[in-house]
Amino acid sequence: MLLALLLVAAAVPPDVARHLVGGALSDGVAYARLRDLTDTIGPRLSGSPGAEAAVQWALKKFQQDGLSVRLEPVKVPHWVRGEESGEILPAPGIVGHRLALTALGNSVGGTASAEVVEARSLAELSALGPAARGKIVFFNHTMSKPDDYGRFVEMRSHGPSAAARVGAVAVLLRSLATASLRTPHTGMTSYDADAGQVPAAAVSTEDADLIDRLLQRGPVRVSLSLGCRMLPDADSANVVADVRGRERPDEVVLLGAHLDSWDLGTGANDDGAGVVMVMEAGRLIGSLRQRPRRTVRVVLFMNEENGLAGGKAYAAAHRAELGKHVAGLEADSGAGRPLAIRLRAGDGAGALLAPWIAPLESLGIQLEAGDAGGADLGPMDPASVPLVRVHTDGTHYFDIHHSAADTFDKIDPAELAKNAAATAMVAYALAEMPDVLPRAAPRPPRDNQAAPRPAAH
Ligand SMILES: [Zn+2]
């Protein structure tokens, strides 16, 4: 027992733990950078001037931190929102109502004015069949907690194509949200190649309830106009920064987050918080007196939100090296309180890692059973890179997710700092421990939009 304790104590030198954990908790750098990114650069939708400014911003910060940084080219979809509006049309006995709505990302623009038909799932819509012809399909659901997102997101990703197949003219979706002050929440939709394309928008949960109540009285007509459109693909980049390993520089511990955001808010939670956490881990590890054994690589991915072009481009460009990627961590779950470290790796991985993250016990953070992943890391699945995750309290994540309310004021500086500390400590552990984590069996292929991986929103 005593020997075990001594070994635990010996895993990470105390001055290293102090530099990483203490530095993240007291420096305030991650919080200041997040304020800079969200307040001065703002929204960062792929292809927008904000996304390009964020790439240049990150490049400069990594240079200031002394990391070896480069831009890796990515072609991204360039979708723009334009003006958008909608209303419940007045009818005998019913007053008209302006709707709080916003186009789903990648939607075609257009106008529609038609009767509404409600469906609570894709199956319910196909059962309606001809009854939906010429109508606006209103997808309603009962999302009330974060775990519900995975159950209902298929209505956002595949609903518009399903609606086109039954001859509907547009789609309204109840926002995928756990709270609302009449704020609509956007998110990506994608059209199937073999179906028509109809305009699609999210309505606030309050407006969804209103439509549902009015439908119980009789027919409801809605008119909507979406000015969004898809422009030609744009040139953009992943920002890739290395702290080169002192002994095995070809072995890589990848820390990822996505630099792009939706356009409605300023992407403070999704994913500005993740961006500054992994940057902070890179900064702190890069400023250690002795660099870790392996390379710690920070990757700020472009276009997670509406295409995953950055994740795919990274996996393709580095395919030959993925066998030497010894671990991956993606920070894309907001900045709620960090609760535990979770792993997806082969048998025995937890026992190897646990002693190396012992300094996090002072923050109440330990290894626990669970899964790990990340949308941008998904394209690396065939290489079975061991995945690690800082599991955070996500209770309020979907209150503001993909909405105009995702702004800097929602960030708790103390919890952000703890997340940065946990990320830095885990990254150091993975880069310094003598053995690498065993790899798990490859994950079966899956539809990223319909079934998000843990930590991938
Ligand atoms: Zn995200």
CSV table of C-alpha atoms and ligand atoms in Angstrom, one decimal:
chain,number,residue,atom,x,y,z
A,1,MET,CA,0.0,0.0,0.0
A,2,LEU,CA,2.7,2.4,1.0
A,3,LEU,CA,4.7,1.4,-2.1
A,4,ALA,CA,1.7,2.1,-4.2
A,5,LEU,CA,1.2,5.5,-2.7
A,6,LEU,CA,4.9,6.3,-3.3
A,7,LEU,CA,4.5,5.3,-6.9
A,8,VAL,CA,1.5,7.5,-7.3
A,9,ALA,CA,3.3,10.4,-5.7
A,10,ALA,CA,6.3,9.8,-8.0
A,11,ALA,CA,4.4,9.6,-11.3
A,12,VAL,CA,4.2,13.4,-11.9
A,13,PRO,CA,6.8,15.6,-10.3
A,14,PRO,CA,5.2,18.1,-7.9
A,15,ASP,CA,6.6,21.1,-9.7
A,16,VAL,CA,5.1,19.9,-13.0
A,17,ALA,CA,1.7,19.4,-11.3
A,18,ARG,CA,2.0,22.9,-9.8
A,19,HIS,CA,2.9,24.5,-13.1
A,20,LEU,CA,0.0,22.8,-15.0
A,21,VAL,CA,-2.8,22.7,-12.5
A,22,GLY,CA,-1.8,25.8,-10.5
A,23,GLY,CA,-1.0,27.8,-13.6
A,24,ALA,CA,-4.4,27.0,-15.2
A,25,LEU,CA,-6.2,27.9,-12.0
A,26,SER,CA,-4.5,31.2,-11.3
A,27,ASP,CA,-3.3,32.7,-14.6
A,28,GLY,CA,-6.7,33.6,-16.1
A,29,VAL,CA,-5.2,33.3,-19.6
A,30,ALA,CA,-8.0,31.0,-21.0
A,31,TYR,CA,-10.7,33.3,-19.7
A,32,ALA,CA,-9.1,36.4,-21.2
A,33,ARG,CA,-8.6,34.7,-24.5
A,34,LEU,CA,-12.2,33.5,-24.6
A,35,ARG,CA,-13.3,37.1,-24.0
A,36,ASP,CA,-11.0,38.2,-26.8
A,37,LEU,CA,-12.2,35.5,-29.2
A,38,THR,CA,-16.0,36.0,-28.6
A,39,ASP,CA,-16.2,39.8,-28.0
A,40,THR,CA,-13.7,41.1,-30.6
A,41,ILE,CA,-13.9,38.4,-33.3
A,42,GLY,CA,-17.5,37.3,-32.6
A,43,PRO,CA,-19.3,34.6,-34.6
A,44,ARG,CA,-17.1,32.2,-36.6
A,45,LEU,CA,-19.3,30.4,-39.1
A,46,SER,CA,-17.2,28.5,-41.8
A,47,GLY,CA,-16.3,30.7,-44.7
A,48,SER,CA,-17.2,34.0,-42.9
A,49,PRO,CA,-14.7,36.8,-42.1
A,50,GLY,CA,-15.1,35.9,-38.4
A,51,ALA,CA,-13.8,32.4,-39.1
A,52,GLU,CA,-10.8,33.7,-41.0
A,53,ALA,CA,-10.1,36.3,-38.3
A,54,ALA,CA,-10.2,33.5,-35.7
A,55,VAL,CA,-7.6,31.4,-37.7
A,56,GLN,CA,-5.2,34.4,-37.8
A,57,TRP,CA,-5.9,35.1,-34.1
A,58,ALA,CA,-5.1,31.5,-33.1
A,59,LEU,CA,-2.0,31.5,-35.3
A,60,LYS,CA,-0.7,34.6,-33.5
A,61,LYS,CA,-1.5,33.3,-30.0
A,62,PHE,CA,0.3,30.0,-30.6
A,63,GLN,CA,3.3,31.9,-31.9
A,64,GLN,CA,3.3,34.1,-28.8
A,65,ASP,CA,3.2,30.9,-26.7
A,66,GLY,CA,6.3,29.6,-28.5
A,67,LEU,CA,4.6,26.5,-30.1
A,68,SER,CA,5.5,25.3,-33.6
A,69,VAL,CA,2.3,26.3,-35.5
A,70,ARG,CA,1.1,25.9,-39.0
A,71,LEU,CA,-2.1,26.2,-41.0
A,72,GLU,CA,-3.4,23.1,-42.8
A,73,PRO,CA,-5.8,24.0,-45.7
A,74,VAL,CA,-9.4,23.0,-45.6
A,75,LYS,CA,-12.2,23.7,-48.2
A,76,VAL,CA,-15.3,24.5,-46.3
A,77,PRO,CA,-19.0,25.0,-47.1
A,78,HIS,CA,-19.9,28.7,-47.1
A,79,TRP,CA,-23.5,29.1,-46.0
A,80,VAL,CA,-24.9,32.5,-45.3
A,81,ARG,CA,-28.1,33.2,-43.3
A,82,GLY,CA,-29.6,36.4,-44.8
A,83,GLU,CA,-32.9,37.9,-43.6
A,84,GLU,CA,-35.5,35.5,-42.2
A,85,SER,CA,-39.0,35.9,-40.8
A,86,GLY,CA,-42.2,33.9,-40.3
A,87,GLU,CA,-45.7,34.3,-38.9
A,88,ILE,CA,-48.7,32.4,-37.9
A,89,LEU,CA,-51.3,33.9,-40.3
A,90,PRO,CA,-54.4,35.4,-38.8
A,91,ALA,CA,-57.6,33.4,-39.3
A,92,PRO,CA,-61.2,33.7,-38.1
A,93,GLY,CA,-61.0,33.7,-34.3
A,94,ILE,CA,-57.2,33.6,-34.2
A,95,VAL,CA,-54.8,36.6,-34.2
A,96,GLY,CA,-51.6,36.5,-36.2
A,97,HIS,CA,-48.3,35.8,-34.4
A,98,ARG,CA,-44.8,36.7,-35.4
A,99,LEU,CA,-42.6,33.6,-35.0
A,100,ALA,CA,-39.2,33.5,-33.4
A,101,LEU,CA,-37.5,31.4,-36.0
A,102,THR,CA,-34.1,30.8,-37.6
A,103,ALA,CA,-33.0,28.8,-40.6
A,104,LEU,CA,-31.3,25.5,-40.0
A,105,GLY,CA,-27.7,25.5,-41.1
A,106,ASN,CA,-27.2,24.5,-44.8
A,107,SER,CA,-30.9,25.1,-45.5
A,108,VAL,CA,-32.0,26.4,-48.9
A,109,GLY,CA,-33.7,29.7,-48.8
A,110,GLY,CA,-37.2,30.4,-50.1
A,111,THR,CA,-40.7,31.3,-49.1
A,112,ALA,CA,-43.7,29.2,-48.2
A,113,SER,CA,-47.2,29.9,-47.1
A,114,ALA,CA,-49.3,26.9,-46.2
A,115,GLU,CA,-51.2,24.9,-43.7
A,116,VAL,CA,-49.2,23.2,-40.9
A,117,VAL,CA,-49.1,19.5,-40.2
A,118,GLU,CA,-47.5,18.2,-37.0
A,119,ALA,CA,-45.3,15.1,-36.7
A,120,ARG,CA,-43.4,13.9,-33.7
A,121,SER,CA,-40.9,11.7,-35.5
A,122,LEU,CA,-39.7,10.8,-38.9
A,123,ALA,CA,-41.8,7.6,-38.7
A,124,GLU,CA,-44.9,9.7,-37.9
A,125,LEU,CA,-44.2,11.9,-40.9
A,126,SER,CA,-43.9,8.9,-43.3
A,127,ALA,CA,-47.2,7.5,-41.8
A,128,LEU,CA,-48.8,10.8,-42.7
A,129,GLY,CA,-47.7,10.4,-46.3
A,130,PRO,CA,-50.1,12.2,-48.7
A,131,ALA,CA,-51.6,14.2,-45.8
A,132,ALA,CA,-48.5,16.3,-45.7
A,133,ARG,CA,-48.5,17.1,-49.4
A,134,GLY,CA,-48.3,20.9,-50.0
A,135,LYS,CA,-48.1,21.5,-46.3
A,136,ILE,CA,-45.4,22.9,-43.9
A,137,VAL,CA,-44.3,20.0,-41.7
A,138,PHE,CA,-43.9,21.0,-38.0
A,139,PHE,CA,-41.6,18.6,-36.2
A,140,ASN,CA,-42.4,18.7,-32.5
A,141,HIS,CA,-40.8,16.7,-29.7
A,142,THR,CA,-40.4,16.5,-25.9
A,143,MET,CA,-36.7,17.3,-25.4
A,144,SER,CA,-36.3,18.2,-21.7
A,145,LYS,CA,-32.8,17.1,-20.8
A,146,PRO,CA,-29.4,16.9,-22.5
A,147,ASP,CA,-29.6,13.2,-23.2
A,148,ASP,CA,-32.7,13.8,-25.3
A,149,TYR,CA,-30.6,15.5,-28.0
A,150,GLY,CA,-29.4,12.2,-29.5
A,151,ARG,CA,-33.0,11.0,-29.6
A,152,PHE,CA,-34.5,13.9,-31.5
A,153,VAL,CA,-31.6,15.3,-33.6
A,154,GLU,CA,-32.5,13.1,-36.6
A,155,MET,CA,-35.5,15.3,-37.1
A,156,ARG,CA,-33.1,18.2,-37.7
A,157,SER,CA,-30.6,16.4,-39.8
A,158,HIS,CA,-33.0,14.3,-41.9
A,159,GLY,CA,-36.4,15.9,-41.5
A,160,PRO,CA,-36.2,18.3,-44.4
A,161,SER,CA,-35.5,15.5,-46.9
A,162,ALA,CA,-38.2,13.3,-45.4
A,163,ALA,CA,-40.6,16.2,-45.7
A,164,ALA,CA,-39.7,16.8,-49.4
A,165,ARG,CA,-40.3,13.1,-50.1
A,166,VAL,CA,-43.9,13.3,-49.0
A,167,GLY,CA,-44.4,16.5,-51.0
A,168,ALA,CA,-44.3,19.1,-48.2
A,169,VAL,CA,-43.1,22.6,-49.0
A,170,ALA,CA,-41.2,23.6,-45.9
A,171,VAL,CA,-40.1,22.4,-42.4
A,172,LEU,CA,-40.4,24.0,-39.0
A,173,LEU,CA,-38.6,22.2,-36.1
A,174,ARG,CA,-39.1,22.7,-32.4
A,175,SER,CA,-35.7,23.9,-31.3
A,176,LEU,CA,-33.5,21.2,-29.8
A,177,ALA,CA,-33.1,23.0,-26.4
A,178,THR,CA,-33.5,22.5,-22.7
A,179,ALA,CA,-34.5,26.1,-22.0
A,180,SER,CA,-35.6,29.1,-23.9
A,181,LEU,CA,-36.5,32.8,-23.6
A,182,ARG,CA,-38.0,32.6,-27.0
A,183,THR,CA,-34.7,32.0,-28.7
A,184,PRO,CA,-34.6,29.6,-31.6
A,185,HIS,CA,-31.6,27.2,-31.8
A,186,THR,CA,-30.1,26.4,-35.2
A,187,GLY,CA,-28.0,23.4,-36.2
A,188,MET,CA,-27.0,21.6,-39.3
A,189,THR,CA,-29.4,19.9,-41.6
A,190,SER,CA,-28.3,17.9,-44.7
A,191,TYR,CA,-30.3,17.1,-47.8
A,192,ASP,CA,-30.2,13.6,-49.2
A,193,ALA,CA,-29.0,13.5,-52.8
A,194,ASP,CA,-32.1,11.7,-53.9
A,195,ALA,CA,-34.7,14.0,-52.3
A,196,GLY,CA,-35.9,17.5,-53.0
A,197,GLN,CA,-34.7,20.5,-50.9
A,198,VAL,CA,-37.3,22.5,-48.9
A,199,PRO,CA,-36.5,25.5,-46.7
A,200,ALA,CA,-36.2,24.5,-43.0
A,201,ALA,CA,-36.1,26.6,-39.8
A,202,ALA,CA,-36.2,26.1,-36.1
A,203,VAL,CA,-38.8,27.8,-34.0
A,204,SER,CA,-38.4,28.7,-30.3
A,205,THR,CA,-39.9,26.1,-27.9
A,206,GLU,CA,-42.6,28.7,-26.9
A,207,ASP,CA,-43.7,29.2,-30.5
A,208,ALA,CA,-43.7,25.4,-30.9
A,209,ASP,CA,-46.0,25.1,-28.0
A,210,LEU,CA,-48.2,27.9,-29.5
A,211,ILE,CA,-48.5,26.1,-32.8
A,212,ASP,CA,-49.3,22.9,-31.1
A,213,ARG,CA,-52.1,24.5,-29.0
A,214,LEU,CA,-53.6,26.2,-32.0
A,215,LEU,CA,-53.6,23.0,-34.0
A,216,GLN,CA,-55.8,21.5,-31.3
A,217,ARG,CA,-58.4,24.2,-32.1
A,218,GLY,CA,-58.2,23.8,-35.9
A,219,PRO,CA,-56.1,24.4,-39.0
A,220,VAL,CA,-53.1,26.7,-38.7
A,221,ARG,CA,-51.5,28.5,-41.6
A,222,VAL,CA,-47.9,29.8,-41.5
A,223,SER,CA,-45.9,31.9,-43.8
A,224,LEU,CA,-42.1,32.0,-43.8
A,225,SER,CA,-39.3,33.6,-45.7
A,226,LEU,CA,-35.7,32.4,-45.5
A,227,GLY,CA,-32.9,34.5,-47.1
A,228,CYS,CA,-30.2,31.9,-46.6
A,229,ARG,CA,-28.1,30.5,-49.4
A,230,MET,CA,-25.1,28.3,-50.1
A,231,LEU,CA,-22.1,30.0,-51.8
A,232,PRO,CA,-19.2,28.2,-53.4
A,233,ASP,CA,-16.9,26.4,-51.0
A,234,ALA,CA,-14.4,28.7,-49.3
A,235,ASP,CA,-10.7,28.3,-48.5
A,236,SER,CA,-10.0,28.0,-44.8
A,237,ALA,CA,-7.7,26.1,-42.4
A,238,ASN,CA,-7.2,23.9,-39.4
A,239,VAL,CA,-4.7,25.5,-37.0
A,240,VAL,CA,-2.2,22.9,-35.8
A,241,ALA,CA,0.4,23.7,-33.1
A,242,ASP,CA,3.0,21.3,-31.6
A,243,VAL,CA,5.0,21.1,-28.4
A,244,ARG,CA,7.6,18.7,-29.8
A,245,GLY,CA,8.3,15.7,-27.7
A,246,ARG,CA,11.8,15.4,-26.2
A,247,GLU,CA,12.2,11.6,-26.8
A,248,ARG,CA,9.6,10.3,-29.1
A,249,PRO,CA,8.5,13.4,-31.2
A,250,ASP,CA,6.7,11.1,-33.8
A,251,GLU,CA,4.3,9.9,-31.1
A,252,VAL,CA,1.4,12.4,-30.9
A,253,VAL,CA,-1.1,13.3,-28.2
A,254,LEU,CA,-3.8,15.3,-30.0
A,255,LEU,CA,-5.9,17.9,-28.2
A,256,GLY,CA,-8.7,19.2,-30.3
A,257,ALA,CA,-11.5,21.7,-30.3
A,258,HIS,CA,-13.4,23.5,-33.1
A,259,LEU,CA,-12.7,27.1,-34.0
A,260,ASP,CA,-15.8,27.6,-36.1
A,261,SER,CA,-19.2,28.4,-34.4
A,262,TRP,CA,-22.7,29.1,-35.4
A,263,ASP,CA,-23.5,32.7,-36.5
A,264,LEU,CA,-26.3,33.6,-34.0
A,265,GLY,CA,-24.3,34.0,-30.8
A,266,THR,CA,-20.5,34.3,-30.4
A,267,GLY,CA,-19.8,30.6,-29.8
A,268,ALA,CA,-18.6,31.0,-26.2
A,269,ASN,CA,-19.7,27.6,-25.0
A,270,ASP,CA,-19.6,25.9,-28.5
A,271,ASP,CA,-16.8,25.8,-28.9
A,272,GLY,CA,-14.8,28.9,-27.8
A,273,ALA,CA,-14.4,27.4,-24.4
A,274,GLY,CA,-12.9,24.2,-25.8
A,275,VAL,CA,-10.6,26.2,-28.0
A,276,VAL,CA,-9.1,28.2,-25.1
A,277,MET,CA,-8.9,25.1,-22.9
A,278,VAL,CA,-6.7,23.2,-25.4
A,279,MET,CA,-4.7,26.3,-26.2
A,280,GLU,CA,-4.1,26.7,-22.5
A,281,ALA,CA,-2.9,23.1,-22.1
A,282,GLY,CA,-0.5,23.7,-25.0
A,283,ARG,CA,0.8,26.9,-23.5
A,284,LEU,CA,1.3,25.4,-20.0
A,285,ILE,CA,3.0,22.2,-21.3
A,286,GLY,CA,5.1,24.3,-23.7
A,287,SER,CA,6.4,26.4,-20.9
A,288,LEU,CA,7.5,23.5,-18.7
A,289,ARG,CA,11.2,23.4,-17.9
A,290,GLN,CA,11.4,19.9,-19.5
A,291,ARG,CA,9.1,19.1,-22.5
A,292,PRO,CA,7.2,15.8,-22.2
A,293,ARG,CA,8.5,12.6,-23.9
A,294,ARG,CA,6.0,12.7,-26.8
A,295,THR,CA,4.6,15.5,-28.9
A,296,VAL,CA,1.5,17.3,-27.6
A,297,ARG,CA,-0.4,18.7,-30.7
A,298,VAL,CA,-3.2,21.2,-30.4
A,299,VAL,CA,-5.6,21.1,-33.4
A,300,LEU,CA,-8.2,23.8,-33.8
A,301,PHE,CA,-10.6,22.3,-36.4
A,302,MET,CA,-12.6,24.3,-38.9
A,303,ASN,CA,-16.2,23.5,-39.9
A,304,GLU,CA,-17.3,21.1,-37.2
A,305,GLU,CA,-20.7,22.7,-37.2
A,306,ASN,CA,-21.8,22.4,-40.8
A,307,GLY,CA,-19.7,19.9,-42.6
A,308,LEU,CA,-16.9,18.4,-40.5
A,309,ALA,CA,-14.5,19.4,-43.3
A,310,GLY,CA,-11.7,20.1,-40.8
A,311,GLY,CA,-11.9,16.7,-39.1
A,312,LYS,CA,-12.0,14.9,-42.4
A,313,ALA,CA,-9.1,16.9,-43.8
A,314,TYR,CA,-6.9,16.3,-40.8
A,315,ALA,CA,-7.5,12.5,-40.8
A,316,ALA,CA,-6.8,12.4,-44.6
A,317,ALA,CA,-3.6,14.6,-44.4
A,318,HIS,CA,-2.2,12.6,-41.5
A,319,ARG,CA,-3.5,9.1,-42.4
A,320,ALA,CA,0.0,7.6,-42.5
A,321,GLU,CA,0.8,9.0,-39.0
A,322,LEU,CA,-2.4,7.9,-37.2
A,323,GLY,CA,-0.8,4.7,-36.0
A,324,LYS,CA,1.5,7.0,-34.0
A,325,HIS,CA,-1.3,9.1,-32.6
A,326,VAL,CA,-1.2,7.6,-29.1
A,327,ALA,CA,-4.3,9.5,-27.7
A,328,GLY,CA,-6.9,12.1,-28.7
A,329,LEU,CA,-9.0,14.4,-26.6
A,330,GLU,CA,-11.6,16.8,-28.0
A,331,ALA,CA,-13.0,19.6,-25.8
A,332,ASP,CA,-16.4,20.3,-27.2
A,333,SER,CA,-18.9,20.1,-24.3
A,334,GLY,CA,-18.9,23.6,-22.9
A,335,ALA,CA,-17.4,24.9,-19.7
A,336,GLY,CA,-19.5,23.3,-17.1
A,337,ARG,CA,-17.9,21.9,-13.9
A,338,PRO,CA,-15.4,19.1,-14.8
A,339,LEU,CA,-16.5,15.9,-13.1
A,340,ALA,CA,-14.3,13.0,-14.2
A,341,ILE,CA,-12.0,11.7,-16.9
A,342,ARG,CA,-13.4,9.1,-19.2
A,343,LEU,CA,-11.6,6.8,-21.7
A,344,ARG,CA,-12.2,4.9,-24.8
A,345,ALA,CA,-9.2,2.5,-25.1
A,346,GLY,CA,-8.2,-1.1,-24.8
A,347,ASP,CA,-8.2,-3.2,-21.6
A,348,GLY,CA,-5.9,-2.0,-18.8
A,349,ALA,CA,-5.8,1.6,-20.1
A,350,GLY,CA,-7.4,3.0,-17.0
A,351,ALA,CA,-4.9,1.4,-14.7
A,352,LEU,CA,-2.0,2.8,-16.7
A,353,LEU,CA,-3.4,6.4,-16.7
A,354,ALA,CA,-4.8,6.7,-13.2
A,355,PRO,CA,-1.6,7.3,-11.3
A,356,TRP,CA,-0.6,10.0,-13.8
A,357,ILE,CA,-3.7,12.1,-13.2
A,358,ALA,CA,-3.6,11.9,-9.4
A,359,PRO,CA,-2.9,15.6,-9.1
A,360,LEU,CA,-6.5,16.2,-10.3
A,361,GLU,CA,-7.9,14.6,-7.2
A,362,SER,CA,-7.5,17.9,-5.5
A,363,LEU,CA,-10.2,19.2,-8.0
A,364,GLY,CA,-12.4,16.1,-7.3
A,365,ILE,CA,-11.6,14.7,-10.7
A,366,GLN,CA,-10.8,11.0,-11.2
A,367,LEU,CA,-11.1,8.4,-13.9
A,368,GLU,CA,-14.5,6.8,-14.2
A,369,ALA,CA,-16.2,4.4,-16.6
A,370,GLY,CA,-17.8,5.9,-19.6
A,371,ASP,CA,-17.1,6.7,-23.3
A,372,ALA,CA,-15.1,9.3,-25.0
A,373,GLY,CA,-15.1,10.8,-28.5
A,374,GLY,CA,-15.5,14.0,-30.5
A,375,ALA,CA,-17.0,14.8,-33.9
A,376,ASP,CA,-13.7,16.1,-35.3
A,377,LEU,CA,-11.9,12.9,-34.1
A,378,GLY,CA,-14.6,10.7,-35.8
A,379,PRO,CA,-12.8,10.5,-39.1
A,380,MET,CA,-9.8,8.9,-37.3
A,381,ASP,CA,-12.0,6.0,-36.1
A,382,PRO,CA,-10.4,3.4,-38.3
A,383,ALA,CA,-7.1,4.0,-36.6
A,384,SER,CA,-8.6,3.3,-33.1
A,385,VAL,CA,-6.7,6.1,-31.5
A,386,PRO,CA,-7.3,5.9,-27.7
A,387,LEU,CA,-9.7,8.6,-26.8
A,388,VAL,CA,-9.9,10.6,-23.5
A,389,ARG,CA,-12.5,13.1,-22.4
A,390,VAL,CA,-12.9,15.6,-19.6
A,391,HIS,CA,-16.5,14.8,-18.7
A,392,THR,CA,-18.3,18.0,-17.6
A,393,ASP,CA,-21.6,18.9,-16.1
A,394,GLY,CA,-23.8,19.4,-19.1
A,395,THR,CA,-27.0,20.3,-17.3
A,396,HIS,CA,-27.2,23.7,-18.9
A,397,TYR,CA,-25.3,23.1,-22.1
A,398,PHE,CA,-28.4,22.8,-24.3
A,399,ASP,CA,-30.1,25.9,-22.7
A,400,ILE,CA,-28.0,28.1,-25.0
A,401,HIS,CA,-26.6,25.6,-27.6
A,402,HIS,CA,-26.5,27.0,-31.2
A,403,SER,CA,-28.6,30.0,-30.1
A,404,ALA,CA,-28.0,33.8,-29.9
A,405,ALA,CA,-27.6,33.3,-26.2
A,406,ASP,CA,-24.3,31.5,-26.5
A,407,THR,CA,-22.2,34.4,-25.4
A,408,PHE,CA,-19.2,35.1,-23.0
A,409,ASP,CA,-21.4,36.0,-20.0
A,410,LYS,CA,-22.5,32.4,-19.7
A,411,ILE,CA,-18.9,31.3,-18.9
A,412,ASP,CA,-17.9,30.7,-15.2
A,413,PRO,CA,-14.2,31.6,-15.1
A,414,ALA,CA,-13.5,29.2,-12.2
A,415,GLU,CA,-15.0,26.2,-14.0
A,416,LEU,CA,-13.3,27.1,-17.3
A,417,ALA,CA,-10.0,27.2,-15.5
A,418,LYS,CA,-10.6,23.8,-13.9
A,419,ASN,CA,-11.3,22.4,-17.3
A,420,ALA,CA,-8.1,23.8,-18.6
A,421,ALA,CA,-6.2,22.4,-15.7
A,422,ALA,CA,-7.7,18.9,-16.2
A,423,THR,CA,-7.0,19.1,-20.0
A,424,ALA,CA,-3.3,20.1,-19.4
A,425,MET,CA,-2.8,17.4,-16.7
A,426,VAL,CA,-4.3,14.6,-18.8
A,427,ALA,CA,-2.3,15.7,-21.9
A,428,TYR,CA,0.9,15.8,-20.0
A,429,ALA,CA,0.2,12.4,-18.5
A,430,LEU,CA,-0.4,10.8,-21.9
A,431,ALA,CA,2.7,12.5,-23.3
A,432,GLU,CA,5.0,11.5,-20.5
A,433,MET,CA,3.9,8.1,-19.1
A,434,PRO,CA,6.4,5.4,-20.1
A,435,ASP,CA,3.8,3.2,-21.9
A,436,VAL,CA,1.1,4.3,-24.4
A,437,LEU,CA,-2.6,3.3,-23.8
A,438,PRO,CA,-3.7,0.1,-25.5
A,439,ARG,CA,-6.0,0.5,-28.5
A,440,ALA,CA,-9.6,-0.6,-28.4
A,441,ALA,CA,-11.3,-2.6,-31.2
A,442,PRO,CA,-12.4,-0.2,-34.0
A,443,ARG,CA,-15.7,1.6,-33.6
A,444,PRO,CA,-18.4,0.6,-36.0
A,445,PRO,CA,-19.1,3.3,-38.6
A,446,ARG,CA,-21.9,5.5,-37.8
A,447,ASP,CA,-23.9,8.6,-38.9
A,448,ASN,CA,-22.3,11.5,-37.2
A,449,GLN,CA,-25.3,13.8,-37.3
A,450,ALA,CA,-28.0,11.2,-36.3
A,451,ALA,CA,-26.1,9.8,-33.4
A,452,PRO,CA,-23.6,12.2,-32.0
A,453,ARG,CA,-20.6,10.8,-30.2
A,454,PRO,CA,-20.2,11.7,-26.5
A,455,ALA,CA,-18.9,15.2,-26.3
A,456,ALA,CA,-19.8,15.9,-29.9
A,457,HIS,CA,-22.5,18.4,-30.3
B,1,ZN,ZN,-19.3,22.1,-30.8
